[in-house]
mmCIF file of C-alpha atoms in Angstrom:
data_model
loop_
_atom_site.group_PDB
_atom_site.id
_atom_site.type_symbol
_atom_site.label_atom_id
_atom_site.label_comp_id
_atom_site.label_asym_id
_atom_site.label_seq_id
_atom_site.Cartn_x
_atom_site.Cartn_y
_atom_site.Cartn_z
ATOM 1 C CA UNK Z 1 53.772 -34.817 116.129
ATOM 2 C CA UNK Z 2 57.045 -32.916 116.510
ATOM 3 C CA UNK Z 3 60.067 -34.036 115.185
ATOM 4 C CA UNK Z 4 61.768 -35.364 118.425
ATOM 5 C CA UNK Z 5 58.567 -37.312 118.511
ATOM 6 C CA UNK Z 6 58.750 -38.402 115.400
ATOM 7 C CA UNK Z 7 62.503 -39.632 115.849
ATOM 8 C CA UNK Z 8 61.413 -41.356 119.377
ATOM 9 C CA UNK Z 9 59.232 -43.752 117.550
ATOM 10 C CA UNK Z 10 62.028 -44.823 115.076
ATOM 11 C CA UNK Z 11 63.928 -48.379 115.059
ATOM 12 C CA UNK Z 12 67.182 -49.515 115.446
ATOM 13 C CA UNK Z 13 68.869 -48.485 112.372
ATOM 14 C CA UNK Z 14 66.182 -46.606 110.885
ATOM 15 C CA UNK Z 15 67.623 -43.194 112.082
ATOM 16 C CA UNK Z 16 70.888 -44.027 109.765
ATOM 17 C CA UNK Z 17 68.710 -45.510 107.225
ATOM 18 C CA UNK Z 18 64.899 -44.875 107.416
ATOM 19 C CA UNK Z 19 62.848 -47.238 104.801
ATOM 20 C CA UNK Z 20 59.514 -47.189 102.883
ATOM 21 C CA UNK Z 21 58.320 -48.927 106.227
ATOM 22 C CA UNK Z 22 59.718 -46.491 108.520
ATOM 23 C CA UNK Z 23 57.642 -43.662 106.547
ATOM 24 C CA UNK Z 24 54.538 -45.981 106.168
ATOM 25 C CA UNK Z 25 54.301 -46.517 110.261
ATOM 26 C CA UNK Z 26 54.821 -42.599 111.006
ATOM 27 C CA UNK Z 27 52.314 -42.037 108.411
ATOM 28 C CA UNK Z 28 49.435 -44.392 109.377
ATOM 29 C CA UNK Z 29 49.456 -45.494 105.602
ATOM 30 C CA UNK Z 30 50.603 -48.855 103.541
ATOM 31 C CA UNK Z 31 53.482 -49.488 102.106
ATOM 32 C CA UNK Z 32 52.609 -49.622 98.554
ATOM 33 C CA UNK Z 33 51.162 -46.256 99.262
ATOM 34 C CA UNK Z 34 54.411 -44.700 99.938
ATOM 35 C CA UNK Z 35 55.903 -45.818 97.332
ATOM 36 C CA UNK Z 36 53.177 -44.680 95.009
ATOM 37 C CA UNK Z 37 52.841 -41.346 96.677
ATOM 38 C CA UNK Z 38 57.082 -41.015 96.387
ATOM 39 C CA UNK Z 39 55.973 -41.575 92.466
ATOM 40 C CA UNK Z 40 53.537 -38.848 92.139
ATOM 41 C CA UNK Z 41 51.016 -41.670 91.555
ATOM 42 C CA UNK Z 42 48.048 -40.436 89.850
ATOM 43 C CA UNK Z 43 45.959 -42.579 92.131
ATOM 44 C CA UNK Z 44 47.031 -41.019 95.471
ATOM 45 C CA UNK Z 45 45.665 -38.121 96.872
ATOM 46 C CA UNK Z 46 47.540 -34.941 96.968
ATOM 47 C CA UNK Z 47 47.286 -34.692 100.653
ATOM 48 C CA UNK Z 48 48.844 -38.141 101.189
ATOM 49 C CA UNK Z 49 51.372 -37.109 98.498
ATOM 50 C CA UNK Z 50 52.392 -34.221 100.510
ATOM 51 C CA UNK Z 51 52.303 -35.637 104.153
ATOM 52 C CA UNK Z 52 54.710 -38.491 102.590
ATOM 53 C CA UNK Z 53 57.093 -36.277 100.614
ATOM 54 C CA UNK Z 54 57.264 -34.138 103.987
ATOM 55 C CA UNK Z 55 57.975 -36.953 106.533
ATOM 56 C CA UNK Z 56 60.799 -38.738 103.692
ATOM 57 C CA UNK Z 57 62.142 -35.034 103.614
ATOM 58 C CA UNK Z 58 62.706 -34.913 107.426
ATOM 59 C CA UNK Z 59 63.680 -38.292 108.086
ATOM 60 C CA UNK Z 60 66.425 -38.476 105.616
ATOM 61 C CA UNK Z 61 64.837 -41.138 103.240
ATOM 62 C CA UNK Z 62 67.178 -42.238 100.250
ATOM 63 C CA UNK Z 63 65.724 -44.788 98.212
ATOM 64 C CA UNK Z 64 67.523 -47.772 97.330
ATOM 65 C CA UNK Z 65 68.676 -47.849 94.155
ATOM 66 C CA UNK Z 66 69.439 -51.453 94.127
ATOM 67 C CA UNK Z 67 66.432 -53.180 95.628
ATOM 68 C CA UNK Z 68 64.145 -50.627 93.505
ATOM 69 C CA UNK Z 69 65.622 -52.368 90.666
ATOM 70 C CA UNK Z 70 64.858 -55.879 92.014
ATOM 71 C CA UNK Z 71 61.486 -55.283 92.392
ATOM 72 C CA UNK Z 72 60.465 -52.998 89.501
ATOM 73 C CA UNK Z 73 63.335 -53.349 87.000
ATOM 74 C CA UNK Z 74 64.237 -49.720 86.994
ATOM 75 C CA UNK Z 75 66.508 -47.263 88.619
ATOM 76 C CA UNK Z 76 64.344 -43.965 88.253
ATOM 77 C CA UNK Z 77 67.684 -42.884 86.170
ATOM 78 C CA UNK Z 78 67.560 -40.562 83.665
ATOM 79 C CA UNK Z 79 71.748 -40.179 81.896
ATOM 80 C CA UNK Z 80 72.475 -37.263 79.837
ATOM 81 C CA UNK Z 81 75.947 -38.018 78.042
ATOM 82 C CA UNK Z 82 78.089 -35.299 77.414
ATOM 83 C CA UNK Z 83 81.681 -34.486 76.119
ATOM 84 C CA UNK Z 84 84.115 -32.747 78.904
ATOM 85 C CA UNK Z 85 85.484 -30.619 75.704
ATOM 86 C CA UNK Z 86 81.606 -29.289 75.344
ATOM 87 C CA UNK Z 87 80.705 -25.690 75.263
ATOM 88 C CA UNK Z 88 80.259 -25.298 78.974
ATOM 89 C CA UNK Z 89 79.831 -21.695 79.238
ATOM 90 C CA UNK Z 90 76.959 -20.947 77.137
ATOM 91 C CA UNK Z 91 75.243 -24.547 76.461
ATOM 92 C CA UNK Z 92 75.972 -27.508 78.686
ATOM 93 C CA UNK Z 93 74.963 -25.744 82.585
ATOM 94 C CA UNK Z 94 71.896 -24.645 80.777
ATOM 95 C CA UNK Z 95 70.848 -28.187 79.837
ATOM 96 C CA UNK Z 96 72.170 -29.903 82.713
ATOM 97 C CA UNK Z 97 69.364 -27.555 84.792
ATOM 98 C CA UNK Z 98 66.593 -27.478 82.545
ATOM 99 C CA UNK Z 99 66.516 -31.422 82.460
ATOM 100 C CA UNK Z 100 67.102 -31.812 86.362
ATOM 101 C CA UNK Z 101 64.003 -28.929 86.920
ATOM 102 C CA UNK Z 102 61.642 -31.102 85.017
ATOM 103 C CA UNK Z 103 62.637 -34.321 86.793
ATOM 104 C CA UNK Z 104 61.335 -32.451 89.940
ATOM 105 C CA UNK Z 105 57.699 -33.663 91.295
ATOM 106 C CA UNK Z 106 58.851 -37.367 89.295
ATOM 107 C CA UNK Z 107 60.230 -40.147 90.836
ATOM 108 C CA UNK Z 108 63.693 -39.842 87.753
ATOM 109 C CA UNK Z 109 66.672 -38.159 88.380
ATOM 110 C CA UNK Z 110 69.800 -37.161 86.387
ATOM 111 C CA UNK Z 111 73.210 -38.517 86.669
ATOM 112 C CA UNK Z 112 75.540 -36.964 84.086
ATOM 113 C CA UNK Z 113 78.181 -39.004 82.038
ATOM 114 C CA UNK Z 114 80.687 -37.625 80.502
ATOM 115 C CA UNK Z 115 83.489 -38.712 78.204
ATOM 116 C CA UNK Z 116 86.751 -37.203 77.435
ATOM 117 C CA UNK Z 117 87.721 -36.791 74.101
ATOM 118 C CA UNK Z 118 90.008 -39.145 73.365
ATOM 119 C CA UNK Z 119 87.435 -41.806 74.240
ATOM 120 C CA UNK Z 120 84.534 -43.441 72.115
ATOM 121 C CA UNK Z 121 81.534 -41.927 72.128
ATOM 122 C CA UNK Z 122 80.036 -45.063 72.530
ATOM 123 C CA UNK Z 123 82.116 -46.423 75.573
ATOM 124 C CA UNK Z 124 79.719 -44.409 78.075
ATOM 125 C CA UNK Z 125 76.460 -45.554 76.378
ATOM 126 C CA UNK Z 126 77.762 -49.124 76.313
ATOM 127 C CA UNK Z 127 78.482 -49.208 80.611
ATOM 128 C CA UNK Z 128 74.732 -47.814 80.644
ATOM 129 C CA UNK Z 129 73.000 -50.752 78.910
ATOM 130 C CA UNK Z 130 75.475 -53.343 80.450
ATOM 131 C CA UNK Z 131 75.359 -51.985 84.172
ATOM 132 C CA UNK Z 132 71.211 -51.089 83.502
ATOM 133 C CA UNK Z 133 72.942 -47.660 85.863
ATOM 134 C CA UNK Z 134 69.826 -45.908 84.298
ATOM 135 C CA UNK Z 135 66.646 -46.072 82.523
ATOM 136 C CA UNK Z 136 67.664 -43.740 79.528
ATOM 137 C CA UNK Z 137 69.942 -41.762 78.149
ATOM 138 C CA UNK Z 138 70.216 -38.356 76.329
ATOM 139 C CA UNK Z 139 72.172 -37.860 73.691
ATOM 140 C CA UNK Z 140 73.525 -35.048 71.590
ATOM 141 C CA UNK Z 141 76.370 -33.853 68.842
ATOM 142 C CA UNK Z 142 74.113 -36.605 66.650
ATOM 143 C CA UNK Z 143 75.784 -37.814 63.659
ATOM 144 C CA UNK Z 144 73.711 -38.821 60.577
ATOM 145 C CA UNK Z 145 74.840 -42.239 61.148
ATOM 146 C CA UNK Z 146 75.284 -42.450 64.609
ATOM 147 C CA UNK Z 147 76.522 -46.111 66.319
ATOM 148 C CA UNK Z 148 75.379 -44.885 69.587
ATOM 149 C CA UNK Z 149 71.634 -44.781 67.967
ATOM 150 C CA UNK Z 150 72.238 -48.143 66.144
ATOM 151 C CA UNK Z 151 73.448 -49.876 69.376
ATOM 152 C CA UNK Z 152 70.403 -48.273 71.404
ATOM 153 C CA UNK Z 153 67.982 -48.989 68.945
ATOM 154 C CA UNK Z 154 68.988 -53.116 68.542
ATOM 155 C CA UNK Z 155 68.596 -53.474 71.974
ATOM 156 C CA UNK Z 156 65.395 -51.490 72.854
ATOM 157 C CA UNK Z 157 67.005 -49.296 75.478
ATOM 158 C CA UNK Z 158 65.176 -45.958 75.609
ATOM 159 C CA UNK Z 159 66.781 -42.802 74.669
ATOM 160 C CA UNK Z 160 66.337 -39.234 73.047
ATOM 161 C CA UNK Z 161 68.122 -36.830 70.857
ATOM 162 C CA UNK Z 162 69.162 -33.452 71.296
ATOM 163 C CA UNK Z 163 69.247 -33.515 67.100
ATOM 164 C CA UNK Z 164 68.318 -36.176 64.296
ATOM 165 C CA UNK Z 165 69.821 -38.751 62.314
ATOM 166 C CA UNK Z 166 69.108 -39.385 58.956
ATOM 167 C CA UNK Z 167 66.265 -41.560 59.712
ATOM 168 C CA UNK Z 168 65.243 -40.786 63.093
ATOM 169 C CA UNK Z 169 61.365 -41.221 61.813
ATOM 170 C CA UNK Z 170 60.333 -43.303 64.996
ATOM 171 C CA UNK Z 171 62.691 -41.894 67.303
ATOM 172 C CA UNK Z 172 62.225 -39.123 70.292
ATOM 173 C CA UNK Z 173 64.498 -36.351 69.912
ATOM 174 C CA UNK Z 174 64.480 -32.399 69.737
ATOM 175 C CA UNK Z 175 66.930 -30.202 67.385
ATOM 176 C CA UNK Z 176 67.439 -26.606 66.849
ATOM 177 C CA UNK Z 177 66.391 -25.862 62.533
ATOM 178 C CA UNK Z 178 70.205 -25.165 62.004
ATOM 179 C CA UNK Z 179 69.408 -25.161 58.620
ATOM 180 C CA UNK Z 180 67.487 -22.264 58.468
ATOM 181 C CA UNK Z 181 69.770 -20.435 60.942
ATOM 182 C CA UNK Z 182 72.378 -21.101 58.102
ATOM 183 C CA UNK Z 183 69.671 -19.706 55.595
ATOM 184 C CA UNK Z 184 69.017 -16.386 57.783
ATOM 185 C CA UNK Z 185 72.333 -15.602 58.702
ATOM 186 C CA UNK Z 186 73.274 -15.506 54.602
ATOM 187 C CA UNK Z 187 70.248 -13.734 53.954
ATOM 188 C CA UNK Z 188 70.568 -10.821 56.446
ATOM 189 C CA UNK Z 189 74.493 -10.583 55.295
ATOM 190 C CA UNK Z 190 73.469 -10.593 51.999
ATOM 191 C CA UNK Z 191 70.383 -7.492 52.785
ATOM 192 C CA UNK Z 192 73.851 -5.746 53.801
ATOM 193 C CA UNK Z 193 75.478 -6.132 50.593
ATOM 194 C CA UNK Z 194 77.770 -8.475 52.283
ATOM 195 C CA UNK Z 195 79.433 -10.797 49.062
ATOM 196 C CA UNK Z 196 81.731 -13.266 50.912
ATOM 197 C CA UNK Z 197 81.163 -15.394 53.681
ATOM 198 C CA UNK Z 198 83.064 -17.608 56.111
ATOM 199 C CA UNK Z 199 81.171 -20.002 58.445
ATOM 200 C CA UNK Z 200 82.770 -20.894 61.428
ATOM 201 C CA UNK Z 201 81.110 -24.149 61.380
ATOM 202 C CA UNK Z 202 81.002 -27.236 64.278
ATOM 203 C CA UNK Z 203 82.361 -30.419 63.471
ATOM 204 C CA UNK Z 204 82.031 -31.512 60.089
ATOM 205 C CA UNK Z 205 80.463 -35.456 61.088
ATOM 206 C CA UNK Z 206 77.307 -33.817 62.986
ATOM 207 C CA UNK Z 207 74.513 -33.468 61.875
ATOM 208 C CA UNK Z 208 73.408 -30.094 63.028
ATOM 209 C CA UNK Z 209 76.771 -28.633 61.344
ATOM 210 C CA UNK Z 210 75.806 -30.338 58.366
ATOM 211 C CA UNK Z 211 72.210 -29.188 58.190
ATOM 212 C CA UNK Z 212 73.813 -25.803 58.967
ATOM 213 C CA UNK Z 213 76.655 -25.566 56.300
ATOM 214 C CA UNK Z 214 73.613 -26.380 53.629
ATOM 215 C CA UNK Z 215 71.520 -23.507 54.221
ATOM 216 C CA UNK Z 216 74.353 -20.873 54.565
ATOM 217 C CA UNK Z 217 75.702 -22.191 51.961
ATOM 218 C CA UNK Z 218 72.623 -22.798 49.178
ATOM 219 C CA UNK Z 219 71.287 -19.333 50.329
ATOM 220 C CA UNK Z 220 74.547 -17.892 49.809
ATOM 221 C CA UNK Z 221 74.495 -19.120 46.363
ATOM 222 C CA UNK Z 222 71.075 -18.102 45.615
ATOM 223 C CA UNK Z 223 71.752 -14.420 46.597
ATOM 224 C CA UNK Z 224 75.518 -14.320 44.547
ATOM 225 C CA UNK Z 225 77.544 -14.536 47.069
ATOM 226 C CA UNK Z 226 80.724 -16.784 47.917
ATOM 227 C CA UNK Z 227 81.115 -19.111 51.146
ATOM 228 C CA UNK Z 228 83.316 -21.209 52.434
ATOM 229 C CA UNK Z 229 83.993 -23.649 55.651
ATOM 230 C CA UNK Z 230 86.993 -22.555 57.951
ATOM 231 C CA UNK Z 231 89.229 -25.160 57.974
ATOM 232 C CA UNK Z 232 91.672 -25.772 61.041
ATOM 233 C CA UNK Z 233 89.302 -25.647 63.889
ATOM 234 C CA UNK Z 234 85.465 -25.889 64.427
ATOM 235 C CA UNK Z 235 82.776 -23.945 66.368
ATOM 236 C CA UNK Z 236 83.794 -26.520 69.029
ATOM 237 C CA UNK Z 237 87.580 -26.305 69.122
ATOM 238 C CA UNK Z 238 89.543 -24.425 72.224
ATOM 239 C CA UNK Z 239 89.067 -20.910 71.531
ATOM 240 C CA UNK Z 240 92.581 -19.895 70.904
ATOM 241 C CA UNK Z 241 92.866 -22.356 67.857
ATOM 242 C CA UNK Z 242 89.463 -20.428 66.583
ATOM 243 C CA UNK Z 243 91.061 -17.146 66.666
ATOM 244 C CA UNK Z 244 94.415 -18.312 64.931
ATOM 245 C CA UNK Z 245 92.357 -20.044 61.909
ATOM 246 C CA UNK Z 246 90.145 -17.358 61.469
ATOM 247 C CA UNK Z 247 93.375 -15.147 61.729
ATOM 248 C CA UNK Z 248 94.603 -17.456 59.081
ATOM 249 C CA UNK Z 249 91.896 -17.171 56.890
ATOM 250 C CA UNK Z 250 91.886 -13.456 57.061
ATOM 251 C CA UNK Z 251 95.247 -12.896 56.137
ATOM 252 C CA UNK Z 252 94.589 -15.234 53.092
ATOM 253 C CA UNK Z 253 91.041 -13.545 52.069
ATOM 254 C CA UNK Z 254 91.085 -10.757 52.981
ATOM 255 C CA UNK Z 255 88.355 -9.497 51.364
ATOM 256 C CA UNK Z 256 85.838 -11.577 53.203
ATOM 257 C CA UNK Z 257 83.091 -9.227 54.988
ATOM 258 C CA UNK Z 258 81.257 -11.250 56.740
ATOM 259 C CA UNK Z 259 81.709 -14.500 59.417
ATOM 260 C CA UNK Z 260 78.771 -16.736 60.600
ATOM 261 C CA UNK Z 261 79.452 -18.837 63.674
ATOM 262 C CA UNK Z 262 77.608 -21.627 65.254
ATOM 263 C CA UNK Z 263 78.641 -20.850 69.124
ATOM 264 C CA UNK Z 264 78.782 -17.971 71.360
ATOM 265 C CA UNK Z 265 82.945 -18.275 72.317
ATOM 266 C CA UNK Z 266 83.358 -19.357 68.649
ATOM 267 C CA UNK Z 267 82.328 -15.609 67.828
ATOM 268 C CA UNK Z 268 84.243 -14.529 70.896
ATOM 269 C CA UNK Z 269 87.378 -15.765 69.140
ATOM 270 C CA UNK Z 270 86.267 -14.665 65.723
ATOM 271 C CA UNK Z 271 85.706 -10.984 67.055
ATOM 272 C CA UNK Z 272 89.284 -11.581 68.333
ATOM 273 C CA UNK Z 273 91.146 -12.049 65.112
ATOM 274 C CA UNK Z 274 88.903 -9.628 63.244
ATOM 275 C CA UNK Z 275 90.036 -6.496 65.415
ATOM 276 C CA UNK Z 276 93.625 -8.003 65.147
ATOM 277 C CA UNK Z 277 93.023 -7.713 61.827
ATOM 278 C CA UNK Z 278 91.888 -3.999 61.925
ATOM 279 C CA UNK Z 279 88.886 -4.767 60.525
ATOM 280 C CA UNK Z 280 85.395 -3.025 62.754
ATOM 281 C CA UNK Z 281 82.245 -5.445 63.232
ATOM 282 C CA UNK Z 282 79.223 -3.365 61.734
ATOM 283 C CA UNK Z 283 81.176 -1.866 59.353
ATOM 284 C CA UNK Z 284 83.452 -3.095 56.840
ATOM 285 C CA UNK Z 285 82.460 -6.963 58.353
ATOM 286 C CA UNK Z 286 79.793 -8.458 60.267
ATOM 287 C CA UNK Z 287 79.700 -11.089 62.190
ATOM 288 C CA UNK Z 288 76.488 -13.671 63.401
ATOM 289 C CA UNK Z 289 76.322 -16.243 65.861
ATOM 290 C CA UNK Z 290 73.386 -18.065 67.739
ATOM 291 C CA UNK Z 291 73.794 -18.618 71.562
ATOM 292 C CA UNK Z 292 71.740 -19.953 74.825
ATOM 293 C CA UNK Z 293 72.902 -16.837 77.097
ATOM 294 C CA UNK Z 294 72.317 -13.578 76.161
ATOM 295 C CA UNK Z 295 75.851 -11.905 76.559
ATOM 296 C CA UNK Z 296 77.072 -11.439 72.523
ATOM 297 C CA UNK Z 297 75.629 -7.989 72.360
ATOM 298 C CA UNK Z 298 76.938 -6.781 76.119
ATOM 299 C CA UNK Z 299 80.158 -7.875 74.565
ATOM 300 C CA UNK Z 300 79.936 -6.173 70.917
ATOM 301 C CA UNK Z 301 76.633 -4.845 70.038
ATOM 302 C CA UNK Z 302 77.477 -5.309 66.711
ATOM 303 C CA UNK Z 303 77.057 -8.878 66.111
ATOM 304 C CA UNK Z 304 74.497 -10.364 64.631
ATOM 305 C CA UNK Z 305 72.434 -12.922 67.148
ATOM 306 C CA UNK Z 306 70.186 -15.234 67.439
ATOM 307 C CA UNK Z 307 68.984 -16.800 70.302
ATOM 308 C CA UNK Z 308 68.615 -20.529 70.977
ATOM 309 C CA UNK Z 309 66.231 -22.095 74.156
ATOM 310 C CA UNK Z 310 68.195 -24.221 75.198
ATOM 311 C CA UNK Z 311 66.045 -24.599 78.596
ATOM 312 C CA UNK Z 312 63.381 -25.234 76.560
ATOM 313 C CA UNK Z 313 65.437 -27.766 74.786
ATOM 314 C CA UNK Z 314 66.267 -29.692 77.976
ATOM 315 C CA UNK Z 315 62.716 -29.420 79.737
ATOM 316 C CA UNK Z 316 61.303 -31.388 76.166
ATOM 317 C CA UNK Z 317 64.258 -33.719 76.096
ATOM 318 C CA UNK Z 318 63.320 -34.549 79.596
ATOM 319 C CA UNK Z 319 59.683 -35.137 78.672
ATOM 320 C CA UNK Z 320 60.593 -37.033 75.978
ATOM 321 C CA UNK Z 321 62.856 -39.511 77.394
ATOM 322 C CA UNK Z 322 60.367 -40.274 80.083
ATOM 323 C CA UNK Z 323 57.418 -40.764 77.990
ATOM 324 C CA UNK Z 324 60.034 -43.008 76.365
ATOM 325 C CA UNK Z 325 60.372 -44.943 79.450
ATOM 326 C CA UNK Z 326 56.982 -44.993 81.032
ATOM 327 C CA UNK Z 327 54.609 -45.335 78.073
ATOM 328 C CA UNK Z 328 56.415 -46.690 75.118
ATOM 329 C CA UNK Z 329 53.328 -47.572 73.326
ATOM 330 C CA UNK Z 330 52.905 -43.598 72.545
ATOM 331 C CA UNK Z 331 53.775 -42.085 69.948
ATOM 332 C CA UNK Z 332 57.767 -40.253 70.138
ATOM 333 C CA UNK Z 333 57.846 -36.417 71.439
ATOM 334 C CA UNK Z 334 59.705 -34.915 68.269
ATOM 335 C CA UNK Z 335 59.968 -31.488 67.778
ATOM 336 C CA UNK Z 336 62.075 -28.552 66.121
ATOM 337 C CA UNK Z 337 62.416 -25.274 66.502
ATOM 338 C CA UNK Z 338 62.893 -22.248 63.852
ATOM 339 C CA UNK Z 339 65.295 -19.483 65.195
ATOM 340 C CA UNK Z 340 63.789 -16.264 66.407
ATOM 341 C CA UNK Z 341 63.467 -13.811 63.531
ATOM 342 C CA UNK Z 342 67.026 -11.297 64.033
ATOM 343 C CA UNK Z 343 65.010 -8.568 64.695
ATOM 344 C CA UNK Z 344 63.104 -10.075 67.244
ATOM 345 C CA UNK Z 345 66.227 -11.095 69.068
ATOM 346 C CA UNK Z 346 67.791 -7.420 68.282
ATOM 347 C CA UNK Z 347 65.111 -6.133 69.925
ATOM 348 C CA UNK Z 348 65.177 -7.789 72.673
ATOM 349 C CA UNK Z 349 68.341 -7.310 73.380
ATOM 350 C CA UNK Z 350 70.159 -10.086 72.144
#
């Protein structure tokens, strides 16, 4: 059947709005079956799957978000909540793609909610659950006592974390080992004979900069060296107001020889105010970050990297949160993930 045939047999209306009837007719298949097949149903044959998929495809089918949720009491929704003032160029288009390719082939997709930062964190979870605008949310820049978990958790709404709380033992979530990132970026300064650090750390009430602050810093101690947190601006803070507190803190310590970051623009702006400085990456300081995108070393081979998945991340956080949703009987998807030994990444090219 060609198209124009296909499009002669519709109904008034349906050729602005074609339904799960419109496709069952054309098909020569029930009703319930197309909405099974448009679910990857386990029960329906792949051939049915595909004819379906391929006549919704050329007929335009939307479903409707609202009567889907009258009948089943879902909206196929998955939200990932993010901050506008996130790191956008090396993190947040990364994750955004990785968990929108592994809705594909599933009946969820993502809507993304963002919040600016002079709102609550909570304020965009909170219209979520009241408005039921989506199944489940992901969530990240966790805090070890986070109220966004808390509210989540009271009323059973599912969710996963891109990090951990302090007693996330039952919960879904997925974190980078920031400790031991701390740990090997104070171990390979200190193989250098580097004595005194400065971390460039994210913001002091999340968890991941916490976890990472305690490894730089205990392995620091262990190998006799000095470190201490930048103060002034974070790993997250606009760029400019990195460079001018690691400028700062420079001109005050100037004997410092070596700077650990937690971002890739972070170390952009470090690298900055270290030149300014007249100091040379490599040589009389280094300088380590982590990053999703491999572009540290194209800008100064010198620095110190180590690569983070954060594709990976999203495809698991993805996973997770519908696992969450569809079978919350099973056990949570947890996992972490060491950093790549430096030399790996160095290697590899950064």
């Amino acid at each position: 059947m060609t198209d124009s045939d296909k499009k002669a047999l519709l109904m008034p209306g349906e050729r602005e709005r074609p339904t799960l009837k419109t496709i069952a007719r054309l098909a020569g298949v029930a009703v319930p079956t197309v909405s099974r097949a448009l679910s990857n149903a386990p029960d329906i044959g792949q051939s049915t799957k595909e004819r379906v998929r391929a006549l919704a495809l050329e007929l335009g089918y939307r479903p409707n978000r609202a009567g889907l949720r009258l009948r089943t009491g879902k909206t196929n929704v998955l939200a990932l909540v993010l901050s506008t003032d996130h790191d956008v160029m090396n993190h947040t288009a990364k994750l955004i793609t990785a968990v929108a390719s592994e809705c594909r082939g599933t009946p969820y997709h993502l809507v993304v909610m963002p919040y600016f930062p002079d709102e609550s964190p909570l304020t965009p979870v909170e219209y979520i659950v009241r408005t039921g605008s989506a199944d489940g949310v992901i969530l990240n820049r966790i805090q070890p006592r986070d109220t966004r978990i808390e509210f989540l958790r009271e009323r059973r709404f599912p969710f996963v974390m891109h990090g951990r709380t302090a007693d996330c033992g039952e919960d879904p979530y997925f974190d980078f080992d920031n400790e031991t990132y701390g740990r090997l970026c104070a171990e390979t300064f200190a193989a250098r004979g580097r004595k005194r650090m400065l971390i460039v750390a994210p913001p002091g009430d999340q968890s991941y900069s916490q976890h990472m602050t305690r490894g730089a810093s205990e392995a620091a101690t262990s190998a006799g060296m000095t470190a201490r947190v930048l103060e002034g601006a974070t790993s997250d803070s606009p760029t400019d107001r990195v460079a001018a507190a690691v400028a700062a803190d420079l001109a005050l310590h100037p004997d410092t020889d070596c700077v650990m970051t937690a971002s890739a623009p972070s170390a952009v702006a470090a690298t900055q105010s270290i030149e300014a400085a007249g100091r040379t990456i490599g040589r009389d300081i280094d300088l380590a970050s982590k990053e999703a995108i491999s572009f540290l070393k194209v800008f100064r081979q010198e620095i110190l990297v180590f690569h983070e998945d954060v594709a990976g991340t999203g495809s698991f956080l993805a996973r997770a949160l519908m696992q969450r949703i569809d079978r919350p009987d099973l056990p949570a998807l947890q996992k972490v993930i060491r950093p790549d030994p430096l030399e790996e990444t160095m290697t590899f090219g950064g």
